Backbone as numpy.savetxt, mean C-alpha at the origin, in Angstrom:
# Nx Ny Nz CAx CAy CAz Cx Cy Cz
14.21 3.77 -23.10 13.97 3.10 -21.81 15.03 3.55 -20.82
14.60 3.95 -19.64 15.53 4.38 -18.61 16.34 3.20 -18.08
17.57 3.50 -17.67 18.40 2.49 -17.01 18.15 2.46 -15.52
17.37 3.41 -15.04 17.08 3.49 -13.62 15.89 2.60 -13.28
15.83 2.15 -12.03 14.70 1.34 -11.60 13.45 2.21 -11.50
12.31 1.60 -11.82 11.04 2.34 -11.88 10.04 1.70 -10.95
9.38 2.53 -10.14 8.34 2.07 -9.22 7.01 2.69 -9.59
5.95 1.98 -9.26 4.58 2.50 -9.39 3.90 2.30 -8.04
3.48 3.40 -7.42 2.89 3.37 -6.08 1.46 3.87 -6.16
0.50 3.03 -5.78 -0.90 3.45 -5.82 -1.28 4.16 -4.53
-2.26 5.05 -4.64 -2.71 5.78 -3.45 -1.60 6.59 -2.83
-0.85 7.32 -3.66 0.39 7.96 -3.19 0.32 9.47 -3.17
-0.86 10.03 -2.90 -0.97 11.48 -2.84 -1.05 11.99 -1.40
-1.04 11.10 -0.42 -1.03 11.51 0.98 -0.63 10.32 1.85
-0.44 10.58 3.14 -0.22 9.51 4.11 0.97 8.62 3.81
0.79 7.32 4.04 1.86 6.35 3.86 2.33 6.33 2.41
1.41 6.40 1.45 1.77 6.30 0.05 2.73 7.37 -0.40
2.48 8.62 -0.04 3.36 9.69 -0.49 4.73 9.57 0.18
4.77 9.10 1.41 6.06 8.92 2.09 6.86 7.80 1.45
6.18 6.73 1.01 6.86 5.67 0.26 7.47 6.26 -1.01
6.69 7.05 -1.74 7.20 7.66 -2.97 8.42 8.53 -2.68
8.36 9.31 -1.62 9.49 10.18 -1.26 10.75 9.37 -1.00
10.62 8.29 -0.23 11.79 7.49 0.09 12.36 6.79 -1.13
11.50 6.34 -2.03 11.98 5.68 -3.25 12.72 6.67 -4.14
12.21 7.89 -4.25 12.90 8.92 -5.02 14.27 9.21 -4.41
14.32 9.30 -3.09 15.60 9.54 -2.41 16.62 8.45 -2.70
16.15 7.24 -2.98 17.03 6.12 -3.28 17.30 5.96 -4.76
16.90 6.96 -5.54 17.27 7.00 -6.93 16.31 6.38 -7.92
15.12 5.96 -7.46 14.15 5.38 -8.38 13.33 6.46 -9.07
12.86 6.17 -10.25 11.80 6.95 -10.88 10.48 6.38 -10.37
9.52 7.24 -10.06 8.30 6.78 -9.39 7.06 7.36 -10.06
6.19 6.48 -10.51 4.85 6.88 -10.95 3.92 6.71 -9.76
3.07 7.70 -9.53 2.15 7.65 -8.40 0.72 7.78 -8.91
-0.22 7.11 -8.23 -1.62 7.23 -8.60 -2.43 7.80 -7.44
-3.58 8.33 -7.80 -4.52 8.83 -6.81 -5.74 9.36 -7.55
-6.81 9.59 -6.81 -8.03 10.11 -7.43 -8.11 11.63 -7.40
-7.31 12.25 -6.52 -7.36 13.70 -6.35 -6.30 14.36 -7.22
-6.74 15.00 -8.29 -5.82 15.62 -9.25 -4.95 16.68 -8.60
-5.53 17.55 -7.79 -4.77 18.65 -7.20 -3.68 18.13 -6.29
-4.01 17.16 -5.43 -2.99 16.61 -4.53 -1.90 15.89 -5.32
-2.31 15.16 -6.35 -1.33 14.44 -7.14 -0.36 15.36 -7.84
-0.85 16.43 -8.40 0.04 17.38 -9.10 0.97 18.08 -8.10
0.46 18.33 -6.90 1.31 18.96 -5.88 2.47 18.04 -5.51
2.18 16.77 -5.33 3.24 15.81 -5.00 4.22 15.70 -6.16
3.72 15.61 -7.37 4.57 15.53 -8.55 5.51 16.73 -8.63
4.98 17.92 -8.44 5.80 19.14 -8.50 6.83 19.16 -7.39
6.42 18.75 -6.20 7.33 18.81 -5.05 8.47 17.81 -5.14
8.18 16.62 -5.66 9.21 15.58 -5.70 10.08 15.65 -6.94
9.67 16.38 -7.96 10.57 16.65 -9.08 10.43 15.73 -10.26
11.43 15.81 -11.14 11.34 15.19 -12.46 11.33 13.66 -12.44
11.69 13.05 -11.33 11.65 11.59 -11.24 10.24 11.06 -10.97
9.27 11.93 -10.79 7.92 11.52 -10.41 6.91 11.90 -11.48
5.98 10.98 -11.78 4.86 11.27 -12.67 3.57 10.89 -11.96
2.61 11.81 -11.97 1.31 11.53 -11.37 0.36 11.00 -12.44
-0.35 9.92 -12.11 -1.36 9.33 -12.99 -2.68 9.32 -12.24
-3.63 10.16 -12.67 -4.92 10.17 -11.99 -5.68 8.92 -12.35
-6.17 8.21 -11.33 -6.87 6.96 -11.60 -7.75 6.58 -10.42
-8.88 5.96 -10.75 -9.72 5.28 -9.77 -9.58 3.80 -10.08
-8.84 3.10 -9.25 -8.49 1.72 -9.55 -9.65 0.75 -9.43
-10.80 1.23 -8.97 -11.98 0.36 -8.94 -12.67 0.30 -10.30
-12.29 1.18 -11.22 -12.90 1.19 -12.54 -12.34 0.05 -13.39
-13.18 -0.52 -14.22 -12.76 -1.63 -15.07 -11.61 -1.19 -15.99
-10.55 -1.98 -16.00 -9.41 -1.70 -16.86 -8.41 -0.70 -16.30
-8.70 -0.11 -15.13 -7.83 0.94 -14.59 -6.45 0.41 -14.24
-6.36 -0.80 -13.69 -5.06 -1.34 -13.30 -4.15 -1.51 -14.50
-4.69 -2.07 -15.57 -3.90 -2.25 -16.80 -3.47 -0.89 -17.34
-4.37 0.09 -17.28 -4.09 1.43 -17.81 -2.97 2.12 -17.04
-2.99 2.07 -15.71 -1.96 2.79 -14.95 -0.59 2.14 -15.15
-0.55 0.81 -15.27 0.72 0.15 -15.54 1.25 0.58 -16.91
0.38 0.61 -17.91 0.79 1.03 -19.25 1.29 2.47 -19.26
0.62 3.33 -18.52 1.02 4.74 -18.49 2.32 4.95 -17.74
2.57 4.15 -16.70 3.85 4.23 -16.01 4.98 3.79 -16.92
4.75 2.72 -17.67 5.77 2.24 -18.62 5.97 3.25 -19.74
4.91 3.88 -20.18 5.02 4.92 -21.20 5.88 6.08 -20.70
5.73 6.42 -19.41 6.48 7.54 -18.84 7.95 7.22 -18.63
8.24 5.99 -18.18 9.61 5.68 -17.76 10.24 4.49 -18.48
9.46 3.78 -19.29 10.05 2.74 -20.11 10.06 1.34 -19.54
9.75 1.18 -18.27 9.80 -0.14 -17.64 9.09 -0.10 -16.29
9.01 -1.25 -15.63 8.45 -1.32 -14.29 9.20 -2.39 -13.50
9.79 -1.99 -12.38 10.56 -2.90 -11.54 9.92 -3.15 -10.18
9.12 -2.21 -9.72 8.54 -2.28 -8.38 7.11 -1.77 -8.42
6.19 -2.52 -7.84 4.80 -2.09 -7.71 4.41 -2.12 -6.24
3.91 -1.01 -5.73 3.48 -0.92 -4.34 1.97 -0.72 -4.32
1.29 -1.72 -3.79 -0.18 -1.80 -3.78 -0.68 -1.15 -2.49
-0.84 0.17 -2.52 -1.12 0.91 -1.29 -2.53 1.49 -1.21
-3.17 1.74 -2.35 -4.47 2.42 -2.34 -5.50 1.60 -1.56
-6.21 2.27 -0.66 -7.21 1.59 0.17 -8.15 2.61 0.78
-9.27 2.11 1.27 -10.20 2.93 2.04 -10.42 2.28 3.40
-10.84 3.07 4.36 -11.11 2.58 5.70 -12.58 2.19 5.81
-12.87 1.36 6.81 -14.28 1.07 7.11 -14.39 0.70 8.58
-15.31 1.33 9.28 -15.64 0.96 10.65 -17.15 0.94 10.78
-17.63 0.15 11.72 -19.07 0.12 11.96 -19.49 -1.14 12.68
-20.56 -1.04 13.42 -21.16 -2.19 14.10 -21.41 -3.27 13.06
-20.80 -4.44 13.26 -20.84 -5.49 12.24 -22.26 -5.86 11.84
-23.15 -5.95 12.78 -24.52 -6.38 12.46 -25.36 -5.29 11.82
-24.80 -4.10 11.72 -25.49 -2.99 11.05 -24.89 -2.66 9.68
-23.85 -3.39 9.30 -23.18 -3.12 8.03 -24.05 -3.56 6.87
-24.17 -2.70 5.85 -24.98 -3.03 4.68 -24.17 -3.64 3.56
-24.87 -4.25 2.60 -24.20 -4.90 1.48 -23.34 -3.93 0.68
-23.83 -2.72 0.47 -23.08 -1.76 -0.34 -21.75 -1.39 0.33
-21.76 -1.27 1.66 -20.52 -0.96 2.37 -19.49 -2.07 2.19
-19.94 -3.31 2.27 -19.03 -4.45 2.10 -18.45 -4.44 0.69
-19.32 -4.25 -0.30 -18.85 -4.26 -1.69 -17.87 -3.13 -1.95
-18.17 -1.94 -1.44 -17.29 -0.78 -1.67 -15.91 -1.03 -1.06
-15.88 -1.57 0.15 -14.60 -1.82 0.81 -13.78 -2.85 0.04
-14.43 -3.93 -0.37 -13.70 -4.97 -1.10 -13.34 -4.52 -2.52
-14.15 -3.69 -3.15 -13.82 -3.20 -4.49 -12.47 -2.48 -4.49
-12.22 -1.66 -3.46 -10.97 -0.91 -3.40 -9.85 -1.74 -2.77
-10.09 -2.30 -1.61 -9.01 -2.91 -0.83 -8.59 -4.28 -1.33
-9.50 -4.96 -2.03 -9.21 -6.33 -2.45 -9.23 -6.49 -3.96
-10.38 -6.25 -4.58 -10.49 -6.53 -6.01 -9.57 -5.63 -6.85
-9.57 -4.32 -6.57 -8.69 -3.42 -7.31 -7.23 -3.76 -7.05
-6.91 -4.10 -5.81 -5.53 -4.44 -5.46 -5.09 -5.73 -6.15
-5.97 -6.72 -6.24 -5.65 -7.96 -6.94 -5.41 -7.69 -8.43
-6.27 -6.89 -9.03 -6.11 -6.56 -10.44 -4.81 -5.81 -10.70
-4.45 -4.93 -9.78 -3.20 -4.18 -9.94 -2.00 -5.11 -9.85
-2.00 -6.01 -8.89 -0.90 -6.97 -8.77 -0.74 -7.77 -10.06
-1.85 -8.25 -10.59 -1.79 -9.06 -11.82 -1.26 -8.23 -12.99
-1.74 -7.00 -13.14 -1.28 -6.15 -14.24 0.21 -5.85 -14.12
0.66 -5.55 -12.91 2.09 -5.28 -12.71 2.91 -6.53 -12.96
2.43 -7.68 -12.47 3.14 -8.93 -12.68 3.28 -9.28 -14.15
2.26 -9.04 -14.94 2.33 -9.31 -16.38 3.40 -8.45 -17.05
3.46 -7.18 -16.65 4.47 -6.30 -17.22 5.88 -6.78 -16.85
6.08 -7.15 -15.61 7.40 -7.64 -15.17 7.76 -8.94 -15.87
6.79 -9.81 -16.06 7.04 -11.06 -16.79 7.47 -10.76 -18.22
6.81 -9.81 -18.85 7.14 -9.46 -20.24 8.56 -8.91 -20.35
8.97 -8.13 -19.35 10.33 -7.57 -19.37 11.39 -8.65 -19.18
11.03 -9.71 -18.44 11.93 -10.84 -18.27 13.08 -10.62 -17.31
12.99 -9.61 -16.44 14.08 -9.30 -15.53 13.68 -9.40 -14.06
12.50 -9.95 -13.79 12.03 -10.04 -12.42 11.49 -8.72 -11.92
11.25 -8.65 -10.63 10.72 -7.44 -10.03 10.21 -7.71 -8.63
9.59 -6.71 -8.04 9.06 -6.84 -6.68 7.70 -6.18 -6.61
6.79 -6.85 -5.93 5.45 -6.32 -5.67 5.23 -6.34 -4.17
4.79 -5.22 -3.62 4.60 -5.10 -2.18 3.17 -4.65 -1.91
2.44 -5.47 -1.17 1.07 -5.16 -0.80 1.04 -4.54 0.60
0.44 -3.37 0.72 0.27 -2.76 2.05 -1.04 -3.31 2.61
-0.92 -4.15 3.63 -2.10 -4.76 4.24 -2.40 -4.04 5.56
-2.40 -4.75 6.66 -2.71 -4.14 7.95 -2.49 -5.18 9.05
-2.22 -4.71 10.25 -2.20 -5.64 11.39 -3.56 -6.32 11.52
-4.61 -5.64 11.04 -5.96 -6.17 11.17 -6.22 -7.34 10.22
-5.27 -7.63 9.34 -5.38 -8.83 8.51 -5.18 -10.08 9.35
-4.63 -9.91 10.56 -4.26 -11.05 11.40 -4.99 -11.11 12.73
-5.72 -10.07 13.09 -6.40 -10.05 14.38 -7.81 -9.47 14.21
-8.63 -9.69 15.23 -9.97 -9.10 15.24 -10.02 -7.90 16.16
-10.64 -6.84 15.69 -10.82 -5.61 16.48 -12.27 -5.18 16.31
-12.97 -4.81 17.38 -14.37 -4.41 17.27 -14.58 -3.31 16.23
-15.62 -3.43 15.47 -16.09 -2.50 14.43 -15.25 -2.53 13.15
-14.19 -3.35 13.11 -13.28 -3.34 11.96 -13.36 -4.62 11.13
-14.45 -5.39 11.30 -14.53 -6.70 10.67 -14.45 -6.68 9.15
-15.16 -5.78 8.50 -15.16 -5.74 7.04 -13.79 -5.32 6.52
-13.23 -4.29 7.12 -11.88 -3.85 6.73 -10.87 -4.97 6.95
-10.94 -5.62 8.10 -10.02 -6.73 8.40 -10.11 -7.81 7.34
-11.32 -8.16 6.94 -11.52 -9.21 5.95 -10.93 -8.81 4.60
-11.09 -7.55 4.23 -10.56 -7.09 2.93 -9.04 -7.16 2.92
-8.43 -6.85 4.05 -6.97 -6.90 4.13 -6.47 -8.33 4.36
-7.26 -9.13 5.07 -6.90 -10.53 5.25 -6.87 -11.28 3.93
-7.79 -10.94 3.04 -7.78 -11.54 1.71 -6.49 -11.20 0.97
-6.00 -9.97 1.13 -4.77 -9.58 0.45 -3.55 -10.25 1.08
-3.61 -10.55 2.36 -2.52 -11.31 2.98 -2.45 -12.70 2.36
-3.60 -13.36 2.23 -3.62 -14.69 1.60 -3.17 -14.61 0.14
-3.61 -13.56 -0.57 -3.24 -13.40 -1.97 -1.74 -13.14 -2.13
-1.15 -12.45 -1.18 0.29 -12.21 -1.20 1.05 -13.53 -1.24
0.67 -14.44 -0.35 1.37 -15.72 -0.26 1.15 -16.56 -1.54
-0.08 -16.58 -2.03 -0.37 -17.34 -3.24 0.36 -16.77 -4.45
0.34 -15.44 -4.58 1.00 -14.80 -5.72 2.52 -15.00 -5.67
3.08 -15.02 -4.46 4.52 -15.24 -4.33 4.93 -16.58 -4.92
4.09 -17.59 -4.71 4.38 -18.92 -5.27 4.21 -18.90 -6.78
3.13 -18.32 -7.27 2.87 -18.29 -8.70 3.94 -17.51 -9.48
4.42 -16.42 -8.91 5.30 -15.52 -9.65 6.79 -15.78 -9.42
7.11 -16.69 -8.52 8.53 -16.98 -8.24 9.25 -17.45 -9.50
8.56 -18.17 -10.37 9.19 -18.68 -11.60 9.68 -17.56 -12.51
9.13 -16.35 -12.33 9.55 -15.21 -13.12 10.51 -14.30 -12.34
10.96 -14.75 -11.19 11.80 -13.95 -10.28 11.10 -12.66 -9.86
9.78 -12.75 -9.71 9.00 -11.63 -9.18 8.68 -11.94 -7.73
9.18 -11.13 -6.83 8.95 -11.33 -5.40 7.69 -10.60 -4.98
6.89 -11.24 -4.13 5.64 -10.63 -3.64 5.64 -10.72 -2.12
5.59 -9.57 -1.48 5.57 -9.50 -0.02 4.51 -8.52 0.46
4.22 -8.58 1.75 3.25 -7.67 2.35 3.91 -6.90 3.50
3.45 -5.68 3.68 3.82 -4.87 4.84 2.52 -4.58 5.58
2.49 -4.88 6.87 1.26 -4.79 7.66 1.39 -3.72 8.73
1.01 -2.48 8.43 1.12 -1.41 9.43 0.08 -1.56 10.54
0.45 -1.06 11.70 -0.52 -0.85 12.75 -1.05 0.57 12.65
-1.56 1.10 13.75 -2.05 2.48 13.76 -0.92 3.41 13.35
-1.17 4.25 12.36 -0.13 5.11 11.78 -0.62 6.54 11.72
0.28 7.48 11.98 -0.08 8.90 12.04 -0.23 9.46 10.62
-1.41 9.24 10.06 -1.74 9.73 8.72 -2.88 10.75 8.83
-3.20 11.45 7.75 -4.37 12.35 7.79 -5.65 11.63 8.18
-5.79 10.37 7.76 -6.98 9.59 8.11 -7.04 9.34 9.62
-5.89 9.03 10.20 -5.82 8.84 11.66 -6.19 10.14 12.38
-5.65 11.25 11.89 -5.91 12.53 12.55 -7.38 12.91 12.44
-7.98 12.62 11.29 -9.41 12.90 11.10 -10.25 12.08 12.08
-9.89 10.81 12.25 -10.58 9.95 13.21 -10.42 10.49 14.63
-9.20 10.87 14.97 -8.91 11.37 16.31 -9.69 12.66 16.59
-9.71 13.55 15.63 -10.37 14.85 15.81 -11.87 14.71 16.01
-12.43 13.60 15.55 -13.87 13.39 15.69 -14.29 12.82 17.02
-13.33 12.54 17.89 -13.62 11.95 19.20 -13.86 13.03 20.25
-14.54 12.64 21.31 -14.84 13.60 22.38 -13.58 14.06 23.10
-12.62 13.16 23.28 -11.37 13.51 23.99 -10.20 12.94 23.20
-9.78 13.63 22.12 -8.71 13.12 21.26 -7.41 12.85 22.01
-7.05 13.71 22.94 -5.78 13.55 23.66 -5.78 12.26 24.48
-6.87 12.00 25.15 -6.96 10.79 25.97 -6.93 9.53 25.11
-7.61 9.58 23.97 -7.63 8.42 23.08 -6.26 8.17 22.47
-5.56 9.23 22.08 -4.21 9.07 21.53 -3.28 8.44 22.57
-3.44 8.84 23.81 -2.63 8.27 24.89 -2.96 6.79 25.09
-4.25 6.46 25.05 -4.66 5.07 25.23 -4.12 4.18 24.12
-4.21 4.67 22.88 -3.73 3.90 21.74 -2.23 3.65 21.85
-1.48 4.69 22.20 -0.03 4.55 22.32 0.35 3.59 23.43
-0.37 3.64 24.53 -0.04 2.77 25.67 -0.32 1.30 25.38
-1.18 1.03 24.40 -1.48 -0.36 24.04 -0.41 -0.97 23.15
0.53 -0.15 22.70 1.60 -0.60 21.80 2.88 -0.78 22.63
3.52 -1.94 22.57 4.72 -2.17 23.39 5.79 -1.09 23.24
6.01 -0.56 22.05 7.02 0.48 21.87 6.53 1.86 22.30
5.28 1.98 22.70 4.78 3.19 23.34 4.41 4.33 22.43
4.30 4.09 21.14 3.88 5.15 20.22 3.25 4.52 19.00
2.45 5.31 18.27 1.93 4.82 17.00 3.00 5.03 15.93
2.83 4.36 14.80 3.82 4.45 13.74 3.75 5.79 13.03
4.88 6.21 12.51 4.94 7.32 11.56 4.95 6.73 10.15
4.45 7.46 9.15 4.50 6.94 7.78 5.91 6.51 7.36
6.91 7.21 7.85 8.30 6.87 7.50 8.70 5.50 8.02
8.12 5.06 9.15 8.41 3.73 9.68 7.96 2.65 8.69
6.78 2.86 8.13 6.23 1.90 7.17 7.00 1.97 5.86
7.27 3.18 5.39 7.98 3.36 4.12 9.36 2.73 4.16
10.02 2.78 5.31 11.37 2.22 5.42 11.36 0.71 5.17
10.33 0.03 5.62 10.24 -1.42 5.39 9.94 -1.69 3.92
9.11 -0.86 3.31 8.83 -1.01 1.89 10.10 -0.85 1.07
10.89 0.18 1.37 12.10 0.41 0.59 13.10 -0.72 0.80
13.14 -1.31 1.98 13.99 -2.49 2.19 13.53 -3.65 1.32
12.24 -3.95 1.33 11.72 -5.06 0.54 11.93 -4.84 -0.96
12.00 -3.58 -1.36 12.22 -3.26 -2.77 13.69 -3.34 -3.16
14.57 -3.44 -2.20 16.00 -3.34 -2.46 16.62 -4.69 -2.79
17.82 -4.70 -3.39 18.53 -5.95 -3.66 18.83 -6.74 -2.39
18.93 -6.07 -1.26 19.20 -6.76 0.00 18.08 -7.72 0.38
16.89 -7.54 -0.18 15.75 -8.41 0.13 15.50 -9.43 -0.99
16.52 -9.71 -1.77 16.37 -10.54 -2.97 15.88 -11.96 -2.68
16.04 -12.43 -1.44 15.62 -13.80 -1.12 14.37 -13.83 -0.25
13.67 -12.70 -0.20 12.44 -12.61 0.58 11.24 -12.59 -0.35
10.37 -13.56 -0.21 9.10 -13.54 -0.94 8.06 -14.32 -0.15
6.80 -13.92 -0.29 5.72 -14.56 0.45 5.67 -14.20 1.92
6.39 -13.15 2.30 6.46 -12.75 3.71 5.50 -11.59 3.99
5.08 -11.50 5.24 4.32 -10.35 5.72 5.05 -9.77 6.92
5.48 -8.54 6.80 6.26 -7.91 7.85 5.38 -6.92 8.61
5.13 -7.18 9.90 4.31 -6.26 10.69 5.12 -5.02 11.09
4.50 -3.87 10.96 5.14 -2.61 11.39 4.17 -1.95 12.35
4.15 -2.48 13.59 3.12 -2.06 14.54 3.64 -2.01 15.98
4.95 -1.84 16.12 5.51 -1.59 17.44 5.39 -2.74 18.42
5.19 -3.95 17.93 5.11 -5.11 18.80 3.70 -5.49 19.22
2.69 -4.83 18.65 1.30 -5.07 19.06 0.91 -6.53 18.91
1.28 -7.15 17.80 0.87 -8.53 17.54 1.66 -9.53 18.36
2.73 -9.09 19.00 3.55 -10.01 19.79 3.00 -10.21 21.19
2.02 -9.40 21.58 1.49 -9.49 22.95 0.74 -10.79 23.19
């Protein structure tokens, strides 16, 4: 068993997830990462070095959450930090949304994330040394935005689950918090932007709607995650920290 702290980050082969993994490695943690894309996962593993192990997984599959936790412990001997980051996007006219779209969004963003939290919490309870679980939610867990209703609901459920789990797991010294990013410069954001008629104008409009005048970088979000994972945050649990440049304060 390693004497170093061990993290498991889901959805960590691109965007916010891979930046979280990078920052945790820089702070001396061993990091297991998950994703569905084998090629991207192996590239991240190779680039970040011997402290990183890639575990290919689709967390919507039955038993996948328990399996990835077991494989992370097999690789590094323990689990101290779990970052619940894997998610999919959804947009669409609310009255045109079909049942399958709702189920698919909740399967990944809510049900798989809940199962992962429980599996990680059980492992930390067994170790008897406490730990930290961080759910990546969204500013949309707290506000309504046109066409984003299903996504908002899936993330809003995880905000509520964060608070409930924090109470349940406090007896084991397992802290549970949420990080709620706003619009963030990820490949998904760029893909959305590129599909618009006037990407430059839309990027300007989005930035101007944010009090700090810019969208978030993945590093902005990762920095809050690494703080919540650190000993300095030892008395923080059940909190949701917005990382959205002041958007929710308007």
